Amino acid sequence: MAQMVAAPSGAKNGQVFGRGELARRRHDVVVAYLLLAPAVLLVLGVLAYPLGWLVEISLTNSSVLDTSTKLVWLGNYAGFLRDAEFWRASANTLGYLAITAILKMAVGVGIALLLARPFPGRPLVFVATFLPWAYPGGLGAVGWYWFLIPPLHSSYSVFMGDLHLFFDSRLGEGTWGFISLIAFNVWRGGSFVGIFLLAALNGIPEDLFDYATTEVKNAWRKFWMVTVPLLRPFLALATFLSLTGAAVDLGNVYYISGFRNVYPIVWTQAFHLALFGGQWGRAAALSLILMPVLTLILFICYRVFEPLEEDVA
Amino acid sequence: MTAPRWLHPCLRACGLALIAAGSVFPIYMIAIESLKSVHEDVTGNPLIVLHPTLKWYLGLFDPVVWLRGEIAVQSVPFLVWLANTAIVFAGALAITLVTSVMGAYALGRLRPPGWRTWRRALFATYLIPQSLLFLPLYTLVFRLNLDDNLLALILIYPMLAVPFCVWLLSAYYQRLDPEVEESAYIEGASRTTAFLRIILPMSWPTVVAAGVFALGVISSDSIFAAVFLPNQFHQTLAAGLGTMGPSMDNLSVVAAVNLAAGTVVPIAALSAGAYVRGLTAAMVEGA
């Protein structure tokens, strides 16, 4: 039983499976599918209809203004690819994802390495770093948004307004909004990545690090030659989760800010097109258009966190 | 290359102070603003509160007056929102954990053909941008007659948390030594008995970690809640607070945010250790 791999139920290798074993294996497979069904239904089942609907509507010119909906196939997608505005928004989106991912990794690795060894007061610092992620994101967005872009006059709004002007006047309208989005997401996500990597570090045997320290003297080199390779699968997983988290926070900030197009990012523009422009077909196409890029990132991550999924020999 | 010996601990202390301060500062800002009077909020020192008042907090619990079935006062039905939130979180968490444990045991222990693909397919759903998903989801909820009903959220929220929970728990069950159960089978126990008596108690830390993660993900949603629950009296905190704008002479919202989050902070502080232990258990071979 121990070294049994997922053999196809019709496998005719009597040396490994006796007759009773094979029947039992079949029974196990049936039970496995039954146990898996609820989880699959709740995730893939709930998603199947909306996703199908999105894909279908993205191939039409569906719009509130024009009720005669007809198929335009890939016309919506092609239209965006010819649109300079779209490319700017895509650059913003990928920039936002890349900047937040890099910053969250840096903050997360910092938290994990600093908290890995005991010191007086460690439990307190540990709980403090856990709080940003545990603080409900929907509520946190409320507080952050008012703090960074004060909607009304309060004691700190003068200072914040000056900052706002400083960035926007030098780097263009919306820069401060962009910076505040990044700050909010890094605050939350860095905490998550930090705690996640701390858990991973705790799982790596101490003597591996001690051995490495005798071999590599320079701390910087030790970090790149020892710590990073050991943490690699966990870093990949954390990267993937922080990308998806960045997209979720975007929605929160958008909602909290009263649906103002805070910064031209592909998803918020899609949202805008749908809710305020009524152009459903184009909005659906816009929300799906980055999927190939994200899928590619996911596959790279899968390749990297492969070792996490290895069987225990 | 060789720094003086005393420099390293100092750098480390600075780094720790910076991380702790950066983590707590925004929470602190929200907390003190909720304690300020209108006057102090405008003219006082932004970083400290000199004359704390509980006015805004007490205002949250004012009774909501009904008038011919309509709402007559602009009062926040805070307690209603809090109760709704508790119902939604408890329901969604229970469904998430039960289905995740079942699915994870199937994938990590029974390993039907293609189990790895199943796990990855679940995980891949995190790629789908939620920004527009809620509109088709809303039509789905509408067809099921669940609009303006807390059940809608209870059914939708597991979708956000189950993939990660299944991945985490199945990693744990996959790494668990098969011999753990063998002795129970020799005694004649069924798979179910062995699971409930031996495996589930062993995996408890990881189940707790999955639960903490699920709570974190569920509580970070505001869009689904806002879209599915239009009626003020059926809203959760995240949905309700988003509908309130702050105004010059009313800081109730800040107090509400702070109070709602304040219930989470102690839970977080208590579960942080268990969360890390559970994650580690899932990541390490043989746990």
mmCIF file of C-alpha atoms in Angstrom, chain A residues 1-2 4-9 24-25 28-29 31-36 38-40 42-47 49-51 53-54 107 110-111 113-119 125-140 142-144 146-147 151-156 187-188 191-192 195-204 218 234 237 240-241 244 247-249 251-256 259 267-268 270-271 274-275 280 283-284 287-288 291 294-295 298-299 302-303 305-312, chain B residues 1 12 15-16 19-20 22-27 29-30 33 36 40-46 95-96 99-100 102-107 110-116 118-137 139-140 143 155-156 158-159 162-164 166-168 171 174-175 178 182 185 191 212-214 216-217 219-223 226 237-248 251 253-254 257-258 260-261 264-265 268-269 271-273 275-276 279-280 283-286:
data_model
loop_
_atom_site.group_PDB
_atom_site.id
_atom_site.type_symbol
_atom_site.label_atom_id
_atom_site.label_comp_id
_atom_site.label_asym_id
_atom_site.label_seq_id
_atom_site.Cartn_x
_atom_site.Cartn_y
_atom_site.Cartn_z
ATOM 1 C CA MET A 1 0.000 0.000 0.000
ATOM 2 C CA ALA A 2 2.747 2.394 0.937
ATOM 3 C CA MET A 4 1.242 2.506 -4.380
ATOM 4 C CA VAL A 5 1.099 5.101 -7.107
ATOM 5 C CA ALA A 6 -1.913 6.201 -9.065
ATOM 6 C CA ALA A 7 -2.159 3.197 -11.321
ATOM 7 C CA PRO A 8 -4.891 3.283 -13.927
ATOM 8 C CA SER A 9 -7.695 1.182 -12.557
ATOM 9 C CA ARG A 24 -9.748 -2.028 -3.013
ATOM 10 C CA ARG A 25 -7.868 0.443 -5.176
ATOM 11 C CA ASP A 28 -10.531 4.064 -3.054
ATOM 12 C CA VAL A 29 -10.624 5.934 -6.351
ATOM 13 C CA VAL A 31 -14.363 7.324 -2.661
ATOM 14 C CA ALA A 32 -11.711 9.882 -3.577
ATOM 15 C CA TYR A 33 -13.851 11.379 -6.324
ATOM 16 C CA LEU A 34 -16.839 11.515 -4.010
ATOM 17 C CA LEU A 35 -14.823 13.319 -1.336
ATOM 18 C CA LEU A 36 -13.383 15.727 -3.871
ATOM 19 C CA PRO A 38 -17.920 19.247 -2.985
ATOM 20 C CA ALA A 39 -14.688 21.246 -3.170
ATOM 21 C CA VAL A 40 -14.621 21.069 -6.960
ATOM 22 C CA LEU A 42 -17.805 25.040 -4.861
ATOM 23 C CA VAL A 43 -14.838 26.350 -6.833
ATOM 24 C CA LEU A 44 -14.989 25.218 -10.450
ATOM 25 C CA GLY A 45 -18.758 24.796 -10.405
ATOM 26 C CA VAL A 46 -19.413 28.290 -9.094
ATOM 27 C CA LEU A 47 -16.880 29.748 -11.510
ATOM 28 C CA TYR A 49 -21.026 29.773 -15.420
ATOM 29 C CA PRO A 50 -19.663 33.306 -14.858
ATOM 30 C CA LEU A 51 -16.487 32.537 -16.765
ATOM 31 C CA TRP A 53 -20.677 34.031 -19.694
ATOM 32 C CA LEU A 54 -17.699 36.406 -19.757
ATOM 33 C CA VAL A 107 9.534 43.017 2.826
ATOM 34 C CA GLY A 110 13.160 40.740 5.516
ATOM 35 C CA ILE A 111 10.450 39.852 8.039
ATOM 36 C CA LEU A 113 14.939 36.451 8.213
ATOM 37 C CA LEU A 114 14.670 38.939 11.078
ATOM 38 C CA LEU A 115 12.169 36.806 12.976
ATOM 39 C CA ALA A 116 13.784 33.425 12.287
ATOM 40 C CA ARG A 117 16.150 33.534 15.273
ATOM 41 C CA PRO A 118 14.885 34.147 18.794
ATOM 42 C CA PHE A 119 15.469 37.479 20.561
ATOM 43 C CA VAL A 125 7.101 41.827 16.861
ATOM 44 C CA PHE A 126 5.758 38.620 15.335
ATOM 45 C CA VAL A 127 2.150 39.508 16.174
ATOM 46 C CA ALA A 128 2.711 43.078 14.942
ATOM 47 C CA THR A 129 3.888 41.830 11.536
ATOM 48 C CA PHE A 130 0.953 39.421 11.346
ATOM 49 C CA LEU A 131 -1.603 42.188 11.913
ATOM 50 C CA PRO A 132 -1.589 43.946 8.513
ATOM 51 C CA TRP A 133 -2.681 40.771 6.769
ATOM 52 C CA ALA A 134 -5.122 39.793 9.519
ATOM 53 C CA TYR A 135 -6.692 43.254 9.538
ATOM 54 C CA PRO A 136 -9.761 42.836 7.319
ATOM 55 C CA GLY A 137 -8.759 44.109 3.893
ATOM 56 C CA GLY A 138 -12.109 45.622 3.086
ATOM 57 C CA LEU A 139 -11.989 47.722 6.251
ATOM 58 C CA GLY A 140 -8.280 48.467 5.948
ATOM 59 C CA VAL A 142 -11.378 52.351 4.041
ATOM 60 C CA GLY A 143 -8.863 53.647 6.541
ATOM 61 C CA TRP A 144 -5.982 53.759 4.112
ATOM 62 C CA TRP A 146 -8.960 58.333 3.767
ATOM 63 C CA PHE A 147 -5.521 58.610 5.193
ATOM 64 C CA PRO A 151 -11.786 63.163 1.368
ATOM 65 C CA LEU A 152 -12.220 66.063 3.762
ATOM 66 C CA HIS A 153 -10.286 68.470 5.863
ATOM 67 C CA SER A 154 -8.548 67.078 8.920
ATOM 68 C CA SER A 155 -5.332 67.671 10.799
ATOM 69 C CA TYR A 156 -3.146 65.540 8.565
ATOM 70 C CA TRP A 187 1.502 46.708 3.618
ATOM 71 C CA ARG A 188 -0.971 43.813 3.503
ATOM 72 C CA SER A 191 2.926 40.755 5.968
ATOM 73 C CA PHE A 192 1.410 37.643 4.372
ATOM 74 C CA ILE A 195 4.651 35.007 7.782
ATOM 75 C CA PHE A 196 4.487 32.424 4.991
ATOM 76 C CA LEU A 197 8.265 32.425 4.472
ATOM 77 C CA LEU A 198 8.849 32.369 8.209
ATOM 78 C CA ALA A 199 6.861 29.129 8.339
ATOM 79 C CA ALA A 200 8.996 27.786 5.486
ATOM 80 C CA LEU A 201 12.236 28.779 7.231
ATOM 81 C CA ASN A 202 11.069 27.033 10.406
ATOM 82 C CA GLY A 203 10.712 23.855 8.374
ATOM 83 C CA ILE A 204 14.244 23.871 7.019
ATOM 84 C CA ASN A 218 29.990 36.479 3.389
ATOM 85 C CA PHE A 234 7.962 28.789 -1.295
ATOM 86 C CA LEU A 237 4.140 30.108 -4.334
ATOM 87 C CA PHE A 240 1.828 33.759 -7.230
ATOM 88 C CA LEU A 241 -0.377 34.469 -4.231
ATOM 89 C CA THR A 244 -3.587 37.468 -7.114
ATOM 90 C CA ALA A 247 -5.653 42.144 -8.132
ATOM 91 C CA VAL A 248 -8.080 41.669 -5.217
ATOM 92 C CA ASP A 249 -6.887 44.797 -3.419
ATOM 93 C CA GLY A 251 -11.079 45.905 -6.520
ATOM 94 C CA ASN A 252 -11.341 46.889 -2.856
ATOM 95 C CA VAL A 253 -9.711 50.259 -3.339
ATOM 96 C CA TYR A 254 -11.851 50.883 -6.375
ATOM 97 C CA TYR A 255 -15.020 50.167 -4.461
ATOM 98 C CA ILE A 256 -14.028 52.178 -1.417
ATOM 99 C CA PHE A 259 -15.816 53.768 -8.160
ATOM 100 C CA TRP A 267 -9.349 45.730 -14.705
ATOM 101 C CA THR A 268 -10.690 48.945 -13.278
ATOM 102 C CA ALA A 270 -13.106 47.143 -17.697
ATOM 103 C CA PHE A 271 -15.236 47.723 -14.645
ATOM 104 C CA ALA A 274 -19.306 47.926 -18.001
ATOM 105 C CA LEU A 275 -20.894 49.919 -15.203
ATOM 106 C CA TRP A 280 -20.544 44.774 -21.922
ATOM 107 C CA ALA A 283 -15.594 45.279 -20.963
ATOM 108 C CA ALA A 284 -15.610 41.471 -20.871
ATOM 109 C CA SER A 287 -11.093 41.852 -18.374
ATOM 110 C CA LEU A 288 -9.954 38.649 -20.101
ATOM 111 C CA MET A 291 -5.243 36.110 -19.007
ATOM 112 C CA LEU A 294 -1.111 35.606 -16.089
ATOM 113 C CA THR A 295 -1.411 31.991 -17.191
ATOM 114 C CA LEU A 298 1.281 30.636 -13.268
ATOM 115 C CA PHE A 299 2.972 27.932 -15.318
ATOM 116 C CA TYR A 302 4.161 25.655 -11.119
ATOM 117 C CA ARG A 303 7.504 24.616 -12.576
ATOM 118 C CA PHE A 305 7.217 24.935 -6.856
ATOM 119 C CA GLU A 306 7.276 21.445 -8.296
ATOM 120 C CA PRO A 307 9.603 20.222 -5.505
ATOM 121 C CA LEU A 308 6.864 21.048 -2.991
ATOM 122 C CA GLU A 309 4.640 18.507 -4.661
ATOM 123 C CA GLU A 310 7.144 15.684 -4.843
ATOM 124 C CA ASP A 311 6.167 12.416 -3.262
ATOM 125 C CA VAL A 312 7.939 11.421 -0.143
ATOM 126 C CA MET B 1 33.713 43.653 4.096
ATOM 127 C CA ARG B 12 18.928 44.177 13.201
ATOM 128 C CA GLY B 15 15.113 46.641 10.991
ATOM 129 C CA LEU B 16 12.833 45.049 13.560
ATOM 130 C CA ILE B 19 8.939 46.529 10.466
ATOM 131 C CA ALA B 20 6.933 46.589 13.689
ATOM 132 C CA GLY B 22 5.285 50.118 9.731
ATOM 133 C CA SER B 23 2.903 47.254 10.435
ATOM 134 C CA VAL B 24 1.113 48.944 13.308
ATOM 135 C CA PHE B 25 1.184 52.607 12.219
ATOM 136 C CA PRO B 26 -1.859 52.628 9.884
ATOM 137 C CA ILE B 27 -3.898 50.683 12.429
ATOM 138 C CA MET B 29 -3.861 56.124 12.865
ATOM 139 C CA ILE B 30 -7.370 54.738 12.373
ATOM 140 C CA GLU B 33 -8.837 59.278 14.675
ATOM 141 C CA LYS B 36 -11.143 62.449 18.327
ATOM 142 C CA GLU B 40 -9.574 68.015 17.439
ATOM 143 C CA ASP B 41 -9.696 66.089 14.180
ATOM 144 C CA VAL B 42 -9.375 69.333 12.248
ATOM 145 C CA THR B 43 -7.121 71.438 14.467
ATOM 146 C CA GLY B 44 -5.251 68.971 16.697
ATOM 147 C CA ASN B 45 -2.008 67.094 16.304
ATOM 148 C CA PRO B 46 -2.464 64.368 13.660
ATOM 149 C CA ILE B 95 -18.194 24.957 4.512
ATOM 150 C CA THR B 96 -14.657 25.841 3.446
ATOM 151 C CA THR B 99 -14.973 20.539 1.929
ATOM 152 C CA SER B 100 -11.252 21.331 1.973
ATOM 153 C CA MET B 102 -12.467 16.052 2.440
ATOM 154 C CA GLY B 103 -10.960 17.096 -0.864
ATOM 155 C CA ALA B 104 -7.449 17.290 0.542
ATOM 156 C CA TYR B 105 -7.662 13.810 2.052
ATOM 157 C CA ALA B 106 -8.807 12.497 -1.332
ATOM 158 C CA LEU B 107 -5.960 14.185 -3.199
ATOM 159 C CA LEU B 110 -6.209 8.319 -1.823
ATOM 160 C CA ARG B 111 -4.614 9.904 -4.910
ATOM 161 C CA PRO B 112 -7.012 9.128 -7.717
ATOM 162 C CA PRO B 113 -5.534 9.297 -11.230
ATOM 163 C CA GLY B 114 -4.703 12.901 -12.069
ATOM 164 C CA TRP B 115 -4.776 14.122 -8.470
ATOM 165 C CA ARG B 116 -1.977 16.609 -9.114
ATOM 166 C CA TRP B 118 -6.988 18.499 -9.862
ATOM 167 C CA ARG B 119 -5.000 20.346 -7.240
ATOM 168 C CA ARG B 120 -3.485 22.639 -9.831
ATOM 169 C CA ALA B 121 -6.802 23.228 -11.573
ATOM 170 C CA LEU B 122 -8.277 24.395 -8.282
ATOM 171 C CA PHE B 123 -5.297 26.619 -7.646
ATOM 172 C CA ALA B 124 -5.416 28.113 -11.137
ATOM 173 C CA THR B 125 -8.788 29.673 -10.382
ATOM 174 C CA TYR B 126 -6.964 32.399 -8.458
ATOM 175 C CA LEU B 127 -5.958 33.753 -11.859
ATOM 176 C CA ILE B 128 -9.438 34.816 -12.842
ATOM 177 C CA PRO B 129 -9.848 38.539 -12.265
ATOM 178 C CA GLN B 130 -12.689 39.078 -9.831
ATOM 179 C CA SER B 131 -13.261 42.634 -10.946
ATOM 180 C CA LEU B 132 -15.903 41.660 -13.481
ATOM 181 C CA LEU B 133 -16.827 38.229 -12.229
ATOM 182 C CA PHE B 134 -19.397 39.555 -9.814
ATOM 183 C CA LEU B 135 -21.783 40.621 -12.570
ATOM 184 C CA PRO B 136 -22.319 37.156 -14.082
ATOM 185 C CA LEU B 137 -22.170 35.803 -10.540
ATOM 186 C CA THR B 139 -27.144 36.800 -12.383
ATOM 187 C CA LEU B 140 -26.374 33.329 -11.056
ATOM 188 C CA ARG B 143 -31.523 32.860 -10.672
ATOM 189 C CA LEU B 155 -21.929 29.952 -1.025
ATOM 190 C CA ILE B 156 -19.598 32.307 -2.909
ATOM 191 C CA PRO B 158 -15.566 29.291 -0.174
ATOM 192 C CA MET B 159 -14.567 29.764 -3.822
ATOM 193 C CA VAL B 162 -10.890 26.492 -0.850
ATOM 194 C CA PRO B 163 -8.076 26.247 -3.461
ATOM 195 C CA PHE B 164 -5.354 27.303 -1.044
ATOM 196 C CA VAL B 166 -6.948 22.137 -0.336
ATOM 197 C CA TRP B 167 -3.374 22.692 -1.454
ATOM 198 C CA LEU B 168 -2.121 23.179 2.101
ATOM 199 C CA ALA B 171 0.404 18.665 1.100
ATOM 200 C CA GLN B 174 0.581 13.539 1.283
ATOM 201 C CA ARG B 175 3.618 13.815 3.532
ATOM 202 C CA PRO B 178 1.396 5.809 5.720
ATOM 203 C CA GLU B 182 -1.568 0.865 9.033
ATOM 204 C CA TYR B 185 -6.274 -1.132 9.729
ATOM 205 C CA ARG B 191 -10.831 4.208 6.696
ATOM 206 C CA VAL B 212 -6.979 31.405 9.597
ATOM 207 C CA PHE B 213 -6.133 31.785 5.920
ATOM 208 C CA ALA B 214 -9.766 31.347 4.948
ATOM 209 C CA GLY B 216 -8.243 36.399 6.096
ATOM 210 C CA VAL B 217 -9.389 35.934 2.512
ATOM 211 C CA SER B 219 -12.674 39.280 5.397
ATOM 212 C CA SER B 220 -10.754 41.013 2.627
ATOM 213 C CA ASP B 221 -13.716 40.996 0.286
ATOM 214 C CA SER B 222 -15.925 44.017 -0.017
ATOM 215 C CA ILE B 223 -17.116 43.904 -3.626
ATOM 216 C CA ALA B 226 -21.637 45.172 -1.690
ATOM 217 C CA LEU B 237 -19.742 45.201 7.779
ATOM 218 C CA ALA B 238 -17.570 45.460 4.670
ATOM 219 C CA ALA B 239 -20.581 46.192 2.474
ATOM 220 C CA GLY B 240 -22.212 48.571 4.903
ATOM 221 C CA LEU B 241 -19.166 50.660 5.718
ATOM 222 C CA GLY B 242 -18.461 51.169 2.033
ATOM 223 C CA THR B 243 -21.837 52.869 1.675
ATOM 224 C CA MET B 244 -21.073 55.415 4.392
ATOM 225 C CA GLY B 245 -19.080 58.447 3.468
ATOM 226 C CA PRO B 246 -17.265 60.292 6.214
ATOM 227 C CA SER B 247 -18.323 63.856 6.749
ATOM 228 C CA MET B 248 -16.851 66.870 8.450
ATOM 229 C CA LEU B 251 -16.563 60.264 12.362
ATOM 230 C CA VAL B 253 -17.410 55.385 10.123
ATOM 231 C CA VAL B 254 -13.888 55.557 11.488
ATOM 232 C CA VAL B 257 -14.033 50.397 11.033
ATOM 233 C CA ASN B 258 -11.931 50.404 14.158
ATOM 234 C CA ALA B 260 -15.039 45.878 13.566
ATOM 235 C CA ALA B 261 -11.331 45.379 13.030
ATOM 236 C CA VAL B 264 -10.316 40.593 14.555
ATOM 237 C CA VAL B 265 -7.078 41.752 16.121
ATOM 238 C CA ALA B 268 -5.299 37.226 14.999
ATOM 239 C CA ALA B 269 -2.951 37.642 17.936
ATOM 240 C CA SER B 271 -3.966 32.388 16.229
ATOM 241 C CA ALA B 272 -0.735 33.764 14.744
ATOM 242 C CA GLY B 273 1.441 31.106 16.383
ATOM 243 C CA TYR B 275 -1.021 29.617 11.875
ATOM 244 C CA VAL B 276 2.746 29.454 11.431
ATOM 245 C CA LEU B 279 1.899 26.070 7.668
ATOM 246 C CA THR B 280 5.234 24.581 8.694
ATOM 247 C CA MET B 283 5.572 22.134 4.312
ATOM 248 C CA VAL B 284 7.794 19.674 6.135
ATOM 249 C CA GLU B 285 8.049 16.030 5.234
ATOM 250 C CA GLY B 286 6.553 13.686 7.750
#
